[in-house]
Amino acid sequence: MQATAYTYDPETRCGSVLLDDGTPVPFDAGAFDAGGLRLLRPGQRVRIELADAADGSTGEPGRRRVTLVTLQTF
């Protein structure tokens, strides 16, 4: 799935993306590290993978979480 980088903190490696419908979805350092990125700028198009937070991870059941964020290449 594609999204747009919205926020990113290089110290914590956490941030959020905006889905194409404008919905913000946060990501943690694990999702950022899984993509192999070193830096992310707001406005960059990214490819993400989502999982339901009820899959055994922490978070509210039914909420989506990003498991991978990497740059979108054409």
Tab-separated table of N, CA and C in Angstrom:
chain	number	residue	atom	x	y	z
A	1	MET	N	0.837	-1.161	0.000
A	1	MET	CA	0.000	0.000	0.000
A	1	MET	C	0.898	1.245	0.000
A	2	GLN	N	0.433	2.289	-0.614
A	2	GLN	CA	1.187	3.533	-0.661
A	2	GLN	C	0.623	4.551	0.332
A	3	ALA	N	1.495	5.431	0.784
A	3	ALA	CA	1.104	6.498	1.706
A	3	ALA	C	2.092	7.649	1.533
A	4	THR	N	1.892	8.700	2.304
A	4	THR	CA	2.783	9.857	2.296
A	4	THR	C	3.336	10.046	3.697
A	5	ALA	N	4.661	10.212	3.805
A	5	ALA	CA	5.270	10.468	5.106
A	5	ALA	C	4.701	11.767	5.651
A	6	TYR	N	4.280	11.742	6.905
A	6	TYR	CA	3.660	12.915	7.518
A	6	TYR	C	4.564	13.495	8.605
A	7	THR	N	4.969	12.673	9.538
A	7	THR	CA	5.895	13.112	10.581
A	7	THR	C	7.006	12.085	10.719
A	8	TYR	N	8.162	12.519	11.218
A	8	TYR	CA	9.270	11.607	11.489
A	8	TYR	C	10.219	12.264	12.478
A	9	ASP	N	10.596	11.519	13.511
A	9	ASP	CA	11.564	11.977	14.511
A	9	ASP	C	12.814	11.111	14.365
A	10	PRO	N	13.930	11.682	13.881
A	10	PRO	CA	15.131	10.873	13.658
A	10	PRO	C	15.742	10.312	14.939
A	11	GLU	N	15.464	10.916	16.078
A	11	GLU	CA	16.022	10.395	17.331
A	11	GLU	C	15.315	9.117	17.779
A	12	THR	N	14.000	9.073	17.644
A	12	THR	CA	13.243	7.885	18.062
A	12	THR	C	12.954	6.944	16.895
A	13	ARG	N	13.118	7.435	15.658
A	13	ARG	CA	12.812	6.705	14.424
A	13	ARG	C	11.325	6.343	14.344
A	14	CYS	N	10.469	7.148	14.989
A	14	CYS	CA	9.021	6.964	14.969
A	14	CYS	C	8.388	8.119	14.201
A	15	GLY	N	7.179	7.901	13.743
A	15	GLY	CA	6.482	8.963	13.035
A	15	GLY	C	5.110	8.505	12.613
A	16	SER	N	4.619	9.100	11.544
A	16	SER	CA	3.313	8.718	11.023
A	16	SER	C	3.272	8.950	9.523
A	17	VAL	N	2.345	8.261	8.897
A	17	VAL	CA	2.104	8.420	7.464
A	17	VAL	C	0.639	8.792	7.288
A	18	LEU	N	0.339	9.376	6.148
A	18	LEU	CA	-1.048	9.650	5.772
A	18	LEU	C	-1.429	8.703	4.643
A	19	LEU	N	-2.513	7.961	4.857
A	19	LEU	CA	-3.041	7.152	3.773
A	19	LEU	C	-3.636	8.080	2.723
A	20	ASP	N	-3.910	7.567	1.559
A	20	ASP	CA	-4.420	8.421	0.487
A	20	ASP	C	-5.780	9.033	0.809
A	21	ASP	N	-6.504	8.460	1.759
A	21	ASP	CA	-7.779	9.055	2.158
A	21	ASP	C	-7.610	10.076	3.285
A	22	GLY	N	-6.354	10.363	3.676
A	22	GLY	CA	-6.065	11.358	4.697
A	22	GLY	C	-5.972	10.812	6.106
A	23	THR	N	-6.149	9.518	6.285
A	23	THR	CA	-6.087	8.912	7.608
A	23	THR	C	-4.637	8.815	8.079
A	24	PRO	N	-4.319	9.374	9.254
A	24	PRO	CA	-2.966	9.234	9.788
A	24	PRO	C	-2.803	7.872	10.469
A	25	VAL	N	-1.655	7.241	10.228
A	25	VAL	CA	-1.344	5.957	10.858
A	25	VAL	C	0.081	6.046	11.395
A	26	PRO	N	0.275	5.832	12.705
A	26	PRO	CA	1.616	5.942	13.275
A	26	PRO	C	2.478	4.724	12.951
A	27	PHE	N	3.794	4.921	12.999
A	27	PHE	CA	4.722	3.796	12.904
A	27	PHE	C	5.776	3.944	13.990
A	28	ASP	N	6.333	2.798	14.405
A	28	ASP	CA	7.353	2.813	15.439
A	28	ASP	C	8.723	2.520	14.830
A	29	ALA	N	9.738	2.510	15.674
A	29	ALA	CA	11.101	2.297	15.200
A	29	ALA	C	11.256	0.945	14.514
A	30	GLY	N	10.532	-0.062	14.979
A	30	GLY	CA	10.613	-1.381	14.357
A	30	GLY	C	10.168	-1.368	12.906
A	31	ALA	N	9.089	-0.658	12.614
A	31	ALA	CA	8.595	-0.557	11.236
A	31	ALA	C	9.574	0.226	10.373
A	32	PHE	N	10.155	1.282	10.944
A	32	PHE	CA	11.126	2.078	10.205
A	32	PHE	C	12.374	1.248	9.906
A	33	ASP	N	12.886	0.538	10.899
A	33	ASP	CA	14.081	-0.281	10.724
A	33	ASP	C	13.854	-1.418	9.730
A	34	ALA	N	12.644	-1.980	9.700
A	34	ALA	CA	12.337	-3.073	8.784
A	34	ALA	C	12.468	-2.652	7.327
A	35	GLY	N	12.269	-1.373	7.053
A	35	GLY	CA	12.355	-0.879	5.683
A	35	GLY	C	13.761	-0.543	5.238
A	36	GLY	N	14.719	-0.551	6.155
A	36	GLY	CA	16.107	-0.283	5.790
A	36	GLY	C	16.413	1.172	5.480
A	37	LEU	N	15.547	2.077	5.894
A	37	LEU	CA	15.774	3.500	5.628
A	37	LEU	C	16.723	4.103	6.649
A	38	ARG	N	17.350	5.211	6.271
A	38	ARG	CA	18.184	5.970	7.200
A	38	ARG	C	17.552	7.310	7.549
A	39	LEU	N	16.691	7.814	6.687
A	39	LEU	CA	16.068	9.115	6.892
A	39	LEU	C	14.742	9.144	6.154
A	40	LEU	N	13.829	9.940	6.644
A	40	LEU	CA	12.529	10.093	6.005
A	40	LEU	C	12.109	11.546	6.134
A	41	ARG	N	11.683	12.122	5.021
A	41	ARG	CA	11.237	13.518	5.019
A	41	ARG	C	9.725	13.573	4.802
A	42	PRO	N	9.041	14.450	5.547
A	42	PRO	CA	7.608	14.623	5.318
A	42	PRO	C	7.335	14.955	3.846
A	43	GLY	N	6.309	14.350	3.304
A	43	GLY	CA	5.943	14.561	1.910
A	43	GLY	C	6.450	13.477	0.974
A	44	GLN	N	7.401	12.656	1.430
A	44	GLN	CA	7.891	11.586	0.563
A	44	GLN	C	6.820	10.511	0.429
A	45	ARG	N	6.711	9.947	-0.770
A	45	ARG	CA	5.813	8.820	-0.982
A	45	ARG	C	6.516	7.575	-0.473
A	46	VAL	N	5.785	6.768	0.269
A	46	VAL	CA	6.346	5.565	0.855
A	46	VAL	C	5.440	4.382	0.571
A	47	ARG	N	6.016	3.217	0.704
A	47	ARG	CA	5.255	1.968	0.638
A	47	ARG	C	5.183	1.441	2.062
A	48	ILE	N	4.014	1.026	2.488
A	48	ILE	CA	3.848	0.523	3.837
A	48	ILE	C	3.155	-0.828	3.822
A	49	GLU	N	3.349	-1.558	4.893
A	49	GLU	CA	2.577	-2.770	5.150
A	49	GLU	C	1.870	-2.547	6.469
A	50	LEU	N	0.600	-2.914	6.510
A	50	LEU	CA	-0.226	-2.714	7.693
A	50	LEU	C	-0.609	-4.047	8.314
A	51	ALA	N	-0.830	-4.024	9.628
A	51	ALA	CA	-1.363	-5.174	10.354
A	51	ALA	C	-2.388	-4.653	11.341
A	52	ASP	N	-3.303	-5.516	11.718
A	52	ASP	CA	-4.284	-5.163	12.737
A	52	ASP	C	-3.587	-5.240	14.086
A	53	ALA	N	-3.788	-4.258	14.946
A	53	ALA	CA	-3.143	-4.229	16.258
A	53	ALA	C	-3.588	-5.397	17.127
A	54	ALA	N	-4.656	-6.075	16.769
A	54	ALA	CA	-5.142	-7.203	17.555
A	54	ALA	C	-4.377	-8.493	17.249
A	55	ASP	N	-3.327	-8.414	16.431
A	55	ASP	CA	-2.581	-9.616	16.051
A	55	ASP	C	-1.566	-10.043	17.105
A	56	GLY	N	-1.745	-9.615	18.353
A	56	GLY	CA	-0.836	-9.992	19.421
A	56	GLY	C	0.124	-8.885	19.803
A	57	SER	N	0.129	-7.804	19.047
A	57	SER	CA	0.992	-6.676	19.377
A	57	SER	C	0.282	-5.775	20.378
A	58	THR	N	1.015	-4.832	20.909
A	58	THR	CA	0.375	-3.882	21.806
A	58	THR	C	-0.444	-2.900	20.986
A	59	GLY	N	-1.450	-2.363	21.567
A	59	GLY	CA	-2.298	-1.401	20.870
A	59	GLY	C	-3.760	-1.777	21.019
A	60	GLU	N	-4.614	-0.880	20.605
A	60	GLU	CA	-6.045	-1.108	20.719
A	60	GLU	C	-6.498	-2.077	19.645
A	61	PRO	N	-7.310	-3.072	20.012
A	61	PRO	CA	-7.838	-3.998	19.007
A	61	PRO	C	-8.586	-3.251	17.915
A	62	GLY	N	-8.415	-3.663	16.689
A	62	GLY	CA	-9.083	-3.037	15.557
A	62	GLY	C	-8.327	-1.875	14.951
A	63	ARG	N	-7.317	-1.370	15.630
A	63	ARG	CA	-6.527	-0.262	15.079
A	63	ARG	C	-5.425	-0.840	14.202
A	64	ARG	N	-5.181	-0.169	13.107
A	64	ARG	CA	-4.114	-0.604	12.215
A	64	ARG	C	-2.784	-0.047	12.679
A	65	ARG	N	-1.721	-0.785	12.400
A	65	ARG	CA	-0.379	-0.303	12.689
A	65	ARG	C	0.510	-0.619	11.498
A	66	VAL	N	1.494	0.211	11.287
A	66	VAL	CA	2.444	0.020	10.193
A	66	VAL	C	3.514	-0.951	10.670
A	67	THR	N	3.779	-1.981	9.880
A	67	THR	CA	4.825	-2.954	10.210
A	67	THR	C	6.073	-2.755	9.372
A	68	LEU	N	5.975	-1.988	8.289
A	68	LEU	CA	7.106	-1.722	7.419
A	68	LEU	C	6.864	-0.414	6.691
A	69	VAL	N	7.886	0.413	6.627
A	69	VAL	CA	7.815	1.650	5.835
A	69	VAL	C	9.111	1.748	5.029
A	70	THR	N	8.974	1.927	3.735
A	70	THR	CA	10.126	2.067	2.867
A	70	THR	C	9.760	3.030	1.740
A	71	LEU	N	10.739	3.503	1.010
A	71	LEU	CA	10.463	4.445	-0.067
A	71	LEU	C	9.734	3.768	-1.216
A	72	GLN	N	8.816	4.489	-1.790
A	72	GLN	CA	8.097	4.017	-2.978
A	72	GLN	C	8.974	4.252	-4.189
A	73	THR	N	9.232	3.207	-4.930
A	73	THR	CA	10.028	3.357	-6.157
A	73	THR	C	9.135	3.047	-7.349
A	74	PHE	N	9.410	3.702	-8.438
A	74	PHE	CA	8.597	3.532	-9.637
A	74	PHE	C	9.300	2.677	-10.645
